[in-house]
PDB file of C-alpha atoms in Angstrom:
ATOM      1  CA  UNK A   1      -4.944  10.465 -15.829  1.00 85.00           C
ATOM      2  CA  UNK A   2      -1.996  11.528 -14.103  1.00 92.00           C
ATOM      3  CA  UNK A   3       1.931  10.646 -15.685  1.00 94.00           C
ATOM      4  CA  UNK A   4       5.367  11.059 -14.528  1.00 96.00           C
ATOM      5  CA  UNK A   5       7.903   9.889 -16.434  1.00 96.00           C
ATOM      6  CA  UNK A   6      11.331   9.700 -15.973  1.00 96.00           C
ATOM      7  CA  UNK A   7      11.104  12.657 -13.677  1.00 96.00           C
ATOM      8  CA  UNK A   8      13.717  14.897 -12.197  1.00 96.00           C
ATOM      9  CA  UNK A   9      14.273  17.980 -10.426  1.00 96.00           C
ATOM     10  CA  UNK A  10      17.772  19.862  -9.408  1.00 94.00           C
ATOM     11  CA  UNK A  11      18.449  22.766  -7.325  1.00 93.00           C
ATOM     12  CA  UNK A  12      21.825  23.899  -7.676  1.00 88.00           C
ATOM     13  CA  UNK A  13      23.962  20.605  -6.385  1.00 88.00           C
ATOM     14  CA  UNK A  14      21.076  19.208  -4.962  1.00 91.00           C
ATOM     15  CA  UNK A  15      19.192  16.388  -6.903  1.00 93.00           C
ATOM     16  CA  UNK A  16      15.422  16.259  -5.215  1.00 95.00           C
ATOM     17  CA  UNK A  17      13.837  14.235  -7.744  1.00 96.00           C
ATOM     18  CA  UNK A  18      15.469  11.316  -9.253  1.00 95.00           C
ATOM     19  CA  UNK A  19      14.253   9.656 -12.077  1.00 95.00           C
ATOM     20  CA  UNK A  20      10.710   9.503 -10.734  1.00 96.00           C
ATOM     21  CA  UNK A  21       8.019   7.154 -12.896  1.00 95.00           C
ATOM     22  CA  UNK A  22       4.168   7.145 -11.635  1.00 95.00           C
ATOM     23  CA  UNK A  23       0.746   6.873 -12.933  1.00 94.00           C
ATOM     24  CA  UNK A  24      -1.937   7.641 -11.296  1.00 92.00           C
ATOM     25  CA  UNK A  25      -5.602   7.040 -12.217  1.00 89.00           C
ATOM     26  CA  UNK A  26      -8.946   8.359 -11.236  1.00 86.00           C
ATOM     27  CA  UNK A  27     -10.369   6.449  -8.211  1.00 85.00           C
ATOM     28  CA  UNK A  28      -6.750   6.367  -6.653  1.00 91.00           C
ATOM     29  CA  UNK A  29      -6.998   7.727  -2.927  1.00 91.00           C
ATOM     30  CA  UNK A  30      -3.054   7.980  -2.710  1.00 93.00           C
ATOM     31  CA  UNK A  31      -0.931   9.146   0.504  1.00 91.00           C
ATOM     32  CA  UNK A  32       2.239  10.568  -0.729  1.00 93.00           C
ATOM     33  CA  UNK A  33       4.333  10.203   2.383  1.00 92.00           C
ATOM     34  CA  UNK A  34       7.907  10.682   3.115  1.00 90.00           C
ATOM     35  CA  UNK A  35      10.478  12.591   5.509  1.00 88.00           C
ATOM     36  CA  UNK A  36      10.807  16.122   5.375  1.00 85.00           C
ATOM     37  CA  UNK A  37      13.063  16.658   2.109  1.00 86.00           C
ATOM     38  CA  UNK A  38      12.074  13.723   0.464  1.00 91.00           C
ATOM     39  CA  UNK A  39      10.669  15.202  -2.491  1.00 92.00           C
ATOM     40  CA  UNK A  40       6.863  15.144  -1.855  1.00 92.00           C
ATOM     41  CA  UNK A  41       6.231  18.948  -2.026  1.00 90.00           C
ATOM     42  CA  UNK A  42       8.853  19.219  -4.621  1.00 94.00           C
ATOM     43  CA  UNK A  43       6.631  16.889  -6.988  1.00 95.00           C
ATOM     44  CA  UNK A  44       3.530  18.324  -6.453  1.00 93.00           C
ATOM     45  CA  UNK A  45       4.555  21.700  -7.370  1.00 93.00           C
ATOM     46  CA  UNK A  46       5.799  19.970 -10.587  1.00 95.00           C
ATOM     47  CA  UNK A  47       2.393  18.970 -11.102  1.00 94.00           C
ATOM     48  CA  UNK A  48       0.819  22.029 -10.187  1.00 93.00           C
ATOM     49  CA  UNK A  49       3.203  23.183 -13.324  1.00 93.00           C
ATOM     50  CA  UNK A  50       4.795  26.034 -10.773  1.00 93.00           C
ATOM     51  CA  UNK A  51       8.888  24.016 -11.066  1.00 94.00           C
ATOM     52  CA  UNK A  52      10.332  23.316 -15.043  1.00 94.00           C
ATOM     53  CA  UNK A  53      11.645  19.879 -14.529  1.00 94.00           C
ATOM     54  CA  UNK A  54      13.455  17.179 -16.418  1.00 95.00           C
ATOM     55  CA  UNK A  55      11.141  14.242 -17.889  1.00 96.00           C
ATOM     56  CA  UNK A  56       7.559  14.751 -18.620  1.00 95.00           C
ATOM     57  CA  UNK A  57       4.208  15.609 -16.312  1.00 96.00           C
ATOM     58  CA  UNK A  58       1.061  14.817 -18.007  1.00 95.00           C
ATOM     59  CA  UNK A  59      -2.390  15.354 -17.293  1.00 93.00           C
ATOM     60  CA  UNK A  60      -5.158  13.883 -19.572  1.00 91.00           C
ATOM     61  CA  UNK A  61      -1.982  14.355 -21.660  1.00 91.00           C
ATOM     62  CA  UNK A  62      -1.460  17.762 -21.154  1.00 94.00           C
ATOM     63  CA  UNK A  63       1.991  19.641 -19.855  1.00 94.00           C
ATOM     64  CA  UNK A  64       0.819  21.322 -16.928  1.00 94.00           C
ATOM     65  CA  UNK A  65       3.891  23.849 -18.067  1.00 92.00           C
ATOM     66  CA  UNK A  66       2.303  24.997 -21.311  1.00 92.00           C
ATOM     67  CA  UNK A  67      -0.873  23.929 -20.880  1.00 93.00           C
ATOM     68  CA  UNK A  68      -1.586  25.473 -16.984  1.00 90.00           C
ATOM     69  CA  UNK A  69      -4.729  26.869 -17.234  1.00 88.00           C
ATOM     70  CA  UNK A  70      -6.571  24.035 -18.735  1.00 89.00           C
ATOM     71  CA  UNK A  71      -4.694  21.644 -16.056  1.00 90.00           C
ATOM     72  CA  UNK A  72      -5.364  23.945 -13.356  1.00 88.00           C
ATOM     73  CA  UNK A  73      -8.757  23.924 -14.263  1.00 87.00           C
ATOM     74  CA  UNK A  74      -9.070  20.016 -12.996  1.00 86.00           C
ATOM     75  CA  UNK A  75      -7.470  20.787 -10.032  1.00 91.00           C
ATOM     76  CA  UNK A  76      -8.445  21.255  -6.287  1.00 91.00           C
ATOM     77  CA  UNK A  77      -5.516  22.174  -4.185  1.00 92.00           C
ATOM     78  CA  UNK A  78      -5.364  22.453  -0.649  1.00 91.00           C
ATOM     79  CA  UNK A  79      -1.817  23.787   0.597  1.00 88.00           C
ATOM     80  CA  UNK A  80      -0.354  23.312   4.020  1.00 82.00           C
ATOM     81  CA  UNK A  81       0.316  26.900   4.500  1.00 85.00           C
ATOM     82  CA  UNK A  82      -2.284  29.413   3.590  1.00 89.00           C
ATOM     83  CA  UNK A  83      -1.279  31.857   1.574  1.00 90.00           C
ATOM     84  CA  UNK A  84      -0.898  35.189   2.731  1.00 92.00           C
ATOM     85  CA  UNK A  85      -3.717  36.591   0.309  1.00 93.00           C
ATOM     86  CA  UNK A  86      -4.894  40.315   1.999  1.00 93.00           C
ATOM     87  CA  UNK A  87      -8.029  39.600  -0.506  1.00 94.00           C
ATOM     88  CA  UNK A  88     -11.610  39.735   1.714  1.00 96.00           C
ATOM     89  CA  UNK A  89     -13.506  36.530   1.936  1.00 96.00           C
ATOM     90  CA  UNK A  90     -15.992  36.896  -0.591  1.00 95.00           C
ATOM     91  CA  UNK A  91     -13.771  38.336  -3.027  1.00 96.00           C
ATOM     92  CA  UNK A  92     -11.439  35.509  -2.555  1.00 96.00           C
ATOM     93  CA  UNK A  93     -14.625  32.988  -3.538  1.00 96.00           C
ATOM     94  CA  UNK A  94     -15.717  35.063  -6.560  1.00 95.00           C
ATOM     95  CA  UNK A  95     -11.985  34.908  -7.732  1.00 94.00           C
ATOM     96  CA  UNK A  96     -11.459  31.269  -7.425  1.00 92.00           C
ATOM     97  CA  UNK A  97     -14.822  30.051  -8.650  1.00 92.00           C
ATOM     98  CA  UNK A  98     -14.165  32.224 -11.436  1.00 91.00           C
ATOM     99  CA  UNK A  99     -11.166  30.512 -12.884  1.00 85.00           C
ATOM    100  CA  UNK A 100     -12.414  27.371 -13.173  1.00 85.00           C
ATOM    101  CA  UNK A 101     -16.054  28.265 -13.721  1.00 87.00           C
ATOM    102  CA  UNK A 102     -17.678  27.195 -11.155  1.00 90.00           C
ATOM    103  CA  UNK A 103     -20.862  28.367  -8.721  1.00 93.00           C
ATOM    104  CA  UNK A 104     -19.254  30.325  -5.952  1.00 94.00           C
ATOM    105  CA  UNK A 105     -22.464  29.698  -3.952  1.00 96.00           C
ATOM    106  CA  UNK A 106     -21.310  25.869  -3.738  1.00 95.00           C
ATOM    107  CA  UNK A 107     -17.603  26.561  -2.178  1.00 95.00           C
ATOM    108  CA  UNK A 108     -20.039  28.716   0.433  1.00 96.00           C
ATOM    109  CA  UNK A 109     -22.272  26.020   1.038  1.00 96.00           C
ATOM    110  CA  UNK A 110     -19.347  23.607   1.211  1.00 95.00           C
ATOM    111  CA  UNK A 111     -17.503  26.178   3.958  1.00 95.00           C
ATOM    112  CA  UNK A 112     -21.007  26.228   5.895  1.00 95.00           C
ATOM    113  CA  UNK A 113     -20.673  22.477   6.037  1.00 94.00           C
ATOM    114  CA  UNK A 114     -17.064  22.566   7.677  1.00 94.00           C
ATOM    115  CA  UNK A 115     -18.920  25.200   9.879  1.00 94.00           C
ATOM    116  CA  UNK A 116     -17.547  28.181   8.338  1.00 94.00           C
ATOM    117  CA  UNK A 117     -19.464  31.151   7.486  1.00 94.00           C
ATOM    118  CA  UNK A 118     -18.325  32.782   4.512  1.00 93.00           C
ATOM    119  CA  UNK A 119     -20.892  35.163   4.682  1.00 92.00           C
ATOM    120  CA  UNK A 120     -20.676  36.321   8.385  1.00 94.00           C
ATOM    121  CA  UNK A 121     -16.270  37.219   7.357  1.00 95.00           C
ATOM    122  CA  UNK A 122     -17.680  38.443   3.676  1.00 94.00           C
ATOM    123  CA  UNK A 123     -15.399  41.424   4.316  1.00 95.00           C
ATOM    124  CA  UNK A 124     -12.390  39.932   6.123  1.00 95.00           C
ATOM    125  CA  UNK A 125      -9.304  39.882   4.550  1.00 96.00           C
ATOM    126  CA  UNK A 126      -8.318  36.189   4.319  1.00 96.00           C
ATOM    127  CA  UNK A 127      -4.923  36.397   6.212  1.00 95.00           C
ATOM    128  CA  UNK A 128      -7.094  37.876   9.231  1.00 95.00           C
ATOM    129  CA  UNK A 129      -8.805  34.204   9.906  1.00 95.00           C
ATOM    130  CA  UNK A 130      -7.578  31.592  12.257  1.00 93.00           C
ATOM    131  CA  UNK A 131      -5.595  29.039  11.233  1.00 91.00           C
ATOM    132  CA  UNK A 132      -8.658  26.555  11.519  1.00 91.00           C
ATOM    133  CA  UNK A 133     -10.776  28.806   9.450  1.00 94.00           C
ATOM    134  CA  UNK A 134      -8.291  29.420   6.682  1.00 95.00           C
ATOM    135  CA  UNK A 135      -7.782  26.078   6.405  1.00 93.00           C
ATOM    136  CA  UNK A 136     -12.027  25.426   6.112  1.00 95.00           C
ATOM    137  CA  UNK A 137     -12.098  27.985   3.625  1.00 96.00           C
ATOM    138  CA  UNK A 138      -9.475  26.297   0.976  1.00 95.00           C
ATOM    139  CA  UNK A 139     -11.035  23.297   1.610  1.00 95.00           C
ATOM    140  CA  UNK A 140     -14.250  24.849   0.537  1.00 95.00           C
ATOM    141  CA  UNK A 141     -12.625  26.010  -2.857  1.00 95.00           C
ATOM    142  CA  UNK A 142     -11.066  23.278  -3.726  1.00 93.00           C
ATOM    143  CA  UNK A 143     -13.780  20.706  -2.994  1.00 93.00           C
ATOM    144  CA  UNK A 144     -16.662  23.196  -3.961  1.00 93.00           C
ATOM    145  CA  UNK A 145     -15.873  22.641  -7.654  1.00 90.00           C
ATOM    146  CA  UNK A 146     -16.209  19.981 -10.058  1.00 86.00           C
ATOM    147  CA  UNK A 147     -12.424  19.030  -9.726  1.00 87.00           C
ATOM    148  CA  UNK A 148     -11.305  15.598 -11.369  1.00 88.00           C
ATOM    149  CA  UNK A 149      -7.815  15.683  -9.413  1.00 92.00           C
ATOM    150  CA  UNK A 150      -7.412  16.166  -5.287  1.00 93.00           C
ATOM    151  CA  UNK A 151      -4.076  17.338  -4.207  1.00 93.00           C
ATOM    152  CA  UNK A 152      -3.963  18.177  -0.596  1.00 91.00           C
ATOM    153  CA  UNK A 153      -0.795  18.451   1.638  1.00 87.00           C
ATOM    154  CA  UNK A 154      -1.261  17.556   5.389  1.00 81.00           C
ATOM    155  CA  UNK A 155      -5.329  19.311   4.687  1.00 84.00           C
ATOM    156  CA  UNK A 156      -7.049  18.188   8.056  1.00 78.00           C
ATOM    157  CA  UNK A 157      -4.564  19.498  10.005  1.00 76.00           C
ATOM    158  CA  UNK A 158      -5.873  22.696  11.737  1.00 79.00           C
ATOM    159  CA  UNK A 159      -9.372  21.086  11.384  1.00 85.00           C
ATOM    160  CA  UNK A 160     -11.829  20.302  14.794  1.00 86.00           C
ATOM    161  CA  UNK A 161     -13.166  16.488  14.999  1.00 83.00           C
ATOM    162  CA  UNK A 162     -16.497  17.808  13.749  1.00 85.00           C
ATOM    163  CA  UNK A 163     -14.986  19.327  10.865  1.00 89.00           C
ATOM    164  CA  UNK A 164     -12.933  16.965  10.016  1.00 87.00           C
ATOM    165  CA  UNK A 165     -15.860  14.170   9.930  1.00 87.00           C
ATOM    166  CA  UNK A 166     -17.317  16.413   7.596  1.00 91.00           C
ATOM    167  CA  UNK A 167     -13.887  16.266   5.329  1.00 90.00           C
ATOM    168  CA  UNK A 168     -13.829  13.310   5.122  1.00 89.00           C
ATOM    169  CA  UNK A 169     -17.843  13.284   4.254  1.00 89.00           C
ATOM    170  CA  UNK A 170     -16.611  15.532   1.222  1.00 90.00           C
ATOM    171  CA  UNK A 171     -14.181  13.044   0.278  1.00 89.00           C
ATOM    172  CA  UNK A 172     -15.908  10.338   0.219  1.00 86.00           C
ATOM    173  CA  UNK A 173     -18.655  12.056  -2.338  1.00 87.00           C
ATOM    174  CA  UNK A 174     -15.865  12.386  -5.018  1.00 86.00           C
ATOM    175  CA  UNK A 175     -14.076   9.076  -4.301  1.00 83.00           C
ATOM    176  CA  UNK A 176     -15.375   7.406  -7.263  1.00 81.00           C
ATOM    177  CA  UNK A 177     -15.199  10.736  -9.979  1.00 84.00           C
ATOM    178  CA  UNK A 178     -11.623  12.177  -8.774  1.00 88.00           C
ATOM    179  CA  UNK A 179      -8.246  11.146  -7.964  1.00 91.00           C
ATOM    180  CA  UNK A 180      -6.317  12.177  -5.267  1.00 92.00           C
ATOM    181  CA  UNK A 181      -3.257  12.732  -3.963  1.00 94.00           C
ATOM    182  CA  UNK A 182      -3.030  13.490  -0.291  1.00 92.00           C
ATOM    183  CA  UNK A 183       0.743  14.348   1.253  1.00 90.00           C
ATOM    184  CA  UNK A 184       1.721  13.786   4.508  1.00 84.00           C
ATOM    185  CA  UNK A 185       5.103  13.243   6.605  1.00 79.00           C
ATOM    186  CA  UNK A 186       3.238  10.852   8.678  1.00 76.00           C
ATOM    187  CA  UNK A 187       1.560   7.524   7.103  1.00 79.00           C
ATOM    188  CA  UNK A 188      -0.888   7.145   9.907  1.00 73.00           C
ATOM    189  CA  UNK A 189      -2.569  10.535   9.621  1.00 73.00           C
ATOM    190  CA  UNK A 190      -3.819   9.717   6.351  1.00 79.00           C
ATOM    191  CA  UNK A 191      -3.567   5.641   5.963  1.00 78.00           C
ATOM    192  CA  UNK A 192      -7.106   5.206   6.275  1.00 78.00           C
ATOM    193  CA  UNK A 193      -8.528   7.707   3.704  1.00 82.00           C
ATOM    194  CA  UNK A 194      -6.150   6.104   1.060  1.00 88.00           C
ATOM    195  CA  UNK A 195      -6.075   2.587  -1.381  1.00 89.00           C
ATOM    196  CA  UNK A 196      -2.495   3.281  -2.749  1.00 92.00           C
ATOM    197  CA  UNK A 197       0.822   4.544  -0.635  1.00 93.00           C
ATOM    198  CA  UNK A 198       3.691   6.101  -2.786  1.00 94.00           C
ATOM    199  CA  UNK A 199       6.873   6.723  -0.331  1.00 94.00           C
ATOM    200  CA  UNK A 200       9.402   9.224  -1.505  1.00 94.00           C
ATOM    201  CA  UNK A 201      13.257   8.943   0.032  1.00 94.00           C
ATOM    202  CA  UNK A 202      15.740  11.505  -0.907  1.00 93.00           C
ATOM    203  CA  UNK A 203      14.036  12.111  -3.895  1.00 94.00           C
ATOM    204  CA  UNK A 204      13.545   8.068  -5.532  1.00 95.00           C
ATOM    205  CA  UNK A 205       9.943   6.209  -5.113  1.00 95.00           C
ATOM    206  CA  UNK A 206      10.875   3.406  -2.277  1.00 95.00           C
ATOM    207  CA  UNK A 207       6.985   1.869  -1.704  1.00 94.00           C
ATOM    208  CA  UNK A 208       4.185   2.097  -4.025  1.00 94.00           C
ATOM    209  CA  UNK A 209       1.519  -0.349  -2.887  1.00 92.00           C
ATOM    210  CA  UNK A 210      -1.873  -1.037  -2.981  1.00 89.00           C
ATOM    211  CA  UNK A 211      -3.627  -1.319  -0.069  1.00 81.00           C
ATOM    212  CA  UNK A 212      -6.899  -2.494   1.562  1.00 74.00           C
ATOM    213  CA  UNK A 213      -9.826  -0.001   0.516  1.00 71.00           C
ATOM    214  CA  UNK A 214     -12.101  -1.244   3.459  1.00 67.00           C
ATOM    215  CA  UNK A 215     -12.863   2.418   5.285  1.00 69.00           C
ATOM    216  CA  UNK A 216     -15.964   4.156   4.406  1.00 81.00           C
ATOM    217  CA  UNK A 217     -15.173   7.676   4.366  1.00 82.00           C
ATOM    218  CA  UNK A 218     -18.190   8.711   5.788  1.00 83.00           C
ATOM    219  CA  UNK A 219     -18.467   6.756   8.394  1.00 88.00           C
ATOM    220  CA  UNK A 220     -18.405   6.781  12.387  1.00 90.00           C
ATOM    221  CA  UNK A 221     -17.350   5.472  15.574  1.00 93.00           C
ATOM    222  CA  UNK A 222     -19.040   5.249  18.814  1.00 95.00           C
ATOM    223  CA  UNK A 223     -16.549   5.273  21.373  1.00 96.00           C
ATOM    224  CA  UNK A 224     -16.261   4.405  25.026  1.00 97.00           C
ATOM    225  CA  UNK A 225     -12.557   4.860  27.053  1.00 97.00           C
ATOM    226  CA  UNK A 226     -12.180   3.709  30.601  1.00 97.00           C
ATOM    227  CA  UNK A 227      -9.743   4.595  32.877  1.00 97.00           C
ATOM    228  CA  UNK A 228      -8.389   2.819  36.252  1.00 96.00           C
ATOM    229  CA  UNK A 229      -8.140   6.355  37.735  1.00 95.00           C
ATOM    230  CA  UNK A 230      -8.494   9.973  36.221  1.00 95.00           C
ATOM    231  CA  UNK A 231      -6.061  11.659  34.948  1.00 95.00           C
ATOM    232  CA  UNK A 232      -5.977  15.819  33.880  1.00 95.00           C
ATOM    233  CA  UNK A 233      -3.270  15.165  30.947  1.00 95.00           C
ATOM    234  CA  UNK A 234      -5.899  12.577  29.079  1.00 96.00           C
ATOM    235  CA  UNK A 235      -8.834  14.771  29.902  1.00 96.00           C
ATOM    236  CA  UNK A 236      -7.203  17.385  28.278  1.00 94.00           C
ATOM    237  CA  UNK A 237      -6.828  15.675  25.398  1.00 94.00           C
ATOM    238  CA  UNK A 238      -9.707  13.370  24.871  1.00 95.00           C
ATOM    239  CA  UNK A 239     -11.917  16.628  25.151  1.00 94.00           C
ATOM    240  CA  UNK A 240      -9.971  18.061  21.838  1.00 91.00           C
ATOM    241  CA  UNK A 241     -11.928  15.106  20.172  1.00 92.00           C
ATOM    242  CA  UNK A 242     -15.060  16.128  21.620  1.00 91.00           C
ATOM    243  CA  UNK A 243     -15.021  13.515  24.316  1.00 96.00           C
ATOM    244  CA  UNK A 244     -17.614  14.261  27.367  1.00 95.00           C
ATOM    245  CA  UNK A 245     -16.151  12.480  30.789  1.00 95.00           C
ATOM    246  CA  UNK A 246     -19.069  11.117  32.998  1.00 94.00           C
ATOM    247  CA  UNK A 247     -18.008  13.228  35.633  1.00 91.00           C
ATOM    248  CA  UNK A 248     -15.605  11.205  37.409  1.00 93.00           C
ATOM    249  CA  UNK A 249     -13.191  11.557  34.363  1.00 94.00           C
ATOM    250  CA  UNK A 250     -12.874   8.057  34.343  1.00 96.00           C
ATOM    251  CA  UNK A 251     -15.455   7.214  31.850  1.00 97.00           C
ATOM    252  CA  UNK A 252     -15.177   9.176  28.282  1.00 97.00           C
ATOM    253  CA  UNK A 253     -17.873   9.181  25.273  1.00 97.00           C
ATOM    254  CA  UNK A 254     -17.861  10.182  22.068  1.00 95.00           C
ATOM    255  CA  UNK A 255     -17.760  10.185  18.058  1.00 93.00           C
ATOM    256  CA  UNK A 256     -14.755   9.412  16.153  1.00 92.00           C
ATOM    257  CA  UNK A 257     -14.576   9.760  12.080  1.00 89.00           C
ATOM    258  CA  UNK A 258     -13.982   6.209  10.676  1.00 87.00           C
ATOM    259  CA  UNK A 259     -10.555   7.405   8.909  1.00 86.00           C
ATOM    260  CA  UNK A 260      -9.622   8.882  12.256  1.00 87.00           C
ATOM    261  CA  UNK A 261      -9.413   5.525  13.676  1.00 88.00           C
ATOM    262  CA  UNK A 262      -5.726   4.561  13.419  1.00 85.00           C
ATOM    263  CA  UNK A 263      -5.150   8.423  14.741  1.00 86.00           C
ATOM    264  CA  UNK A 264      -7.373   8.100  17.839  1.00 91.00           C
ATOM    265  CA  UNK A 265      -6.114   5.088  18.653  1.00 92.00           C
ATOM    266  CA  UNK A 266      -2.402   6.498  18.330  1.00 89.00           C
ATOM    267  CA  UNK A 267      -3.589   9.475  21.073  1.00 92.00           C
ATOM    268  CA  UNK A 268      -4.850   6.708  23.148  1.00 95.00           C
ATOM    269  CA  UNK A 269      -1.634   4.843  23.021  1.00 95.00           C
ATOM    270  CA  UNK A 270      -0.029   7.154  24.797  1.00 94.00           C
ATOM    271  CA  UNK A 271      -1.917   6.968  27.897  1.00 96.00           C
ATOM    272  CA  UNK A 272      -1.722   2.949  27.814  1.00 95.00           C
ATOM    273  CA  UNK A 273      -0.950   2.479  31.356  1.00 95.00           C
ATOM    274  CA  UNK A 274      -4.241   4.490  32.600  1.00 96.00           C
ATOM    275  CA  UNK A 275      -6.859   2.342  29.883  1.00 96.00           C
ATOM    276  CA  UNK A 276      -8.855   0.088  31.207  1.00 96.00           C
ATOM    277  CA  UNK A 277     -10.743  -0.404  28.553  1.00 96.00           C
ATOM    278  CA  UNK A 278     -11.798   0.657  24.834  1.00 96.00           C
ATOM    279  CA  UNK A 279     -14.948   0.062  22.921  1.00 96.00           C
ATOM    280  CA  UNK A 280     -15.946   0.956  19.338  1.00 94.00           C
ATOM    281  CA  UNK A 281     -18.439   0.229  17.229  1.00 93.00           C
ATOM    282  CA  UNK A 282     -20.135   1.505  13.728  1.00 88.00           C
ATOM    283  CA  UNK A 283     -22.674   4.560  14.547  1.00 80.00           C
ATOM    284  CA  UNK A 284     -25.552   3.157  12.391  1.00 70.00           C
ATOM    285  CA  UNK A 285     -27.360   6.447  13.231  1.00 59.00           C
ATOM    286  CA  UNK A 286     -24.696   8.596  11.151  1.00 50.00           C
ATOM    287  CA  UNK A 287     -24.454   5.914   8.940  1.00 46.00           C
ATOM    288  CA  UNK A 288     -28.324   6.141   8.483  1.00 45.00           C
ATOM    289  CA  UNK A 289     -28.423   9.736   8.121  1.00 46.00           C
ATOM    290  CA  UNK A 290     -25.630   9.571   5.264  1.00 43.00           C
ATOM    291  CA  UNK A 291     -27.386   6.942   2.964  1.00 44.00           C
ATOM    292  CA  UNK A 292     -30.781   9.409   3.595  1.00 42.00           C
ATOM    293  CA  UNK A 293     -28.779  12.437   2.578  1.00 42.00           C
ATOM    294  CA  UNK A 294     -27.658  10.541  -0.584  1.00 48.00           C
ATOM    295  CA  UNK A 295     -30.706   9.115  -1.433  1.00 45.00           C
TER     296      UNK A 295
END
């Protein structure tokens, strides 16, 4: 689906892409990660069609350069920083479902799933919503389409646990029609949600590797953290993942998103010396309630 070849990009003295060869395929859940400067926004944007580069980019074998609007058209992009679009809310929707001809009722059903309203801010200007809600709302447009390519840098970032569960819902729904590629500085934020990792360094591909596909995207974990003693730094926390204490503080419940794990478990780490113990297990209710929804 997707093709670099012999890829490079220079600005000025600066070489950021070197040489870079990739092909990507539908079905391919790929974390693009890297250090800051590696190259990872650079390529994207050279994907996107937005940077002239050396090489070629195809898509279904199309230049994104010459061919943008029928690329752009199989695209769902999620930035990292929101634009700084003045354009209301439900203006916003009516323009992006009209470029790629799509329902602009489904990016609002989509954005009521994250928990957004995009009816109740109809009339707000986009760069008036939170960071949280800006981020729900290009989620919402780029998922709310019938986009065969997912490129999304660092997109669960400003999200709630509850919202992200249900990103990762969405995700899972298009896993087997879409591609994506899903950027990140950090490999553990996005390890789970993935089945390839492609590692830029100063520009040159250092890792590209399959790995084990064995999350489901939908799913949940019960959770249970005990603590020798309480403490007001983990409760503090803990409750930013939804987490009710038992009163005591020294007992915590609650839900985490299966691709959340490795994240959850990285908050936890920090608080080692106070665990006294950690228990997950599958929510078969959610899971339950998924297959229903399907079916």
């Amino acid at each position: 689906m997707i093709q670099f070849e012999k890829v490079s990009k220079r600005f000025r003295r600066t070489e950021v892409l070197k040489q870079v060869d990739l092909t990507i395929e539908r079905g391919h859940r790929i974390a693009l990660v890297g250090s800051n400067g590696a190259g990872k926004t650079t390529l994207i944007r050279c994907l996107l069609g937005e940077y002239t580069c050396d090489g070629r980019v195809l898509v279904d074998g199309l230049d994104p350069r010459s061919h943008r609007r029928e690329v752009l058209s199989k695209v769902g992009f999620v930035p990292q920083l929101p634009p700084p679009l003045k354009m209301p809310v439900g203006q916003l929707i009516r323009f992006a479902a009209s470029l790629c001809n799509a329902d602009p009722e489904r990016m609002r059903e989509v954005a009521q799933r994250l928990g957004l309203s995009a009816d109740q801010f109809h009339n707000q200007p986009f760069v008036k919503l939170s960071g949280g809600q800006k981020q729900k709302l290009l989620i919402a447009i780029a998922l709310g389409r019938d986009s065969e390519l997912l490129v999304m840098d660092e997109p669960a970032a400003n999200l709630d646990p509850e919202a992200r569960h249900i990103f990762f819902q969405l995700l899972a729904e298009k896993q087997e029609t879409s591609a994506m590629l899903i950027s990140s500085h950090r490999l553990d934020e996005v390890a789970t949600l993935v089945n390839r990792v492609i590692e830029l360094d100063q520009g040159n591909v250092v890792l590209d590797d399959r790995v084990a596909d064995l999350v489901d995207l939908s799913s949940r974990l019960r959770c249970r953290v005990s603590l020798i003693r309480p403490e007001n730094a983990f409760a503090r926390a803990i409750s930013e993942w939804g987490f009710k204490g038992d009163g005591e503080g020294r007992i915590w419940d609650g839900v985490v998103a299966g691709p959340d794990r490795l994240r959850f478990l990285g908050v936890l780490s920090r608080y080692a010396a106070l665990l006294a113990g950690i228990e997950m297990h599958e929510d078969e209710g959610a899971a339950a309630g998924v297959a229903a929804a399907d079916g």
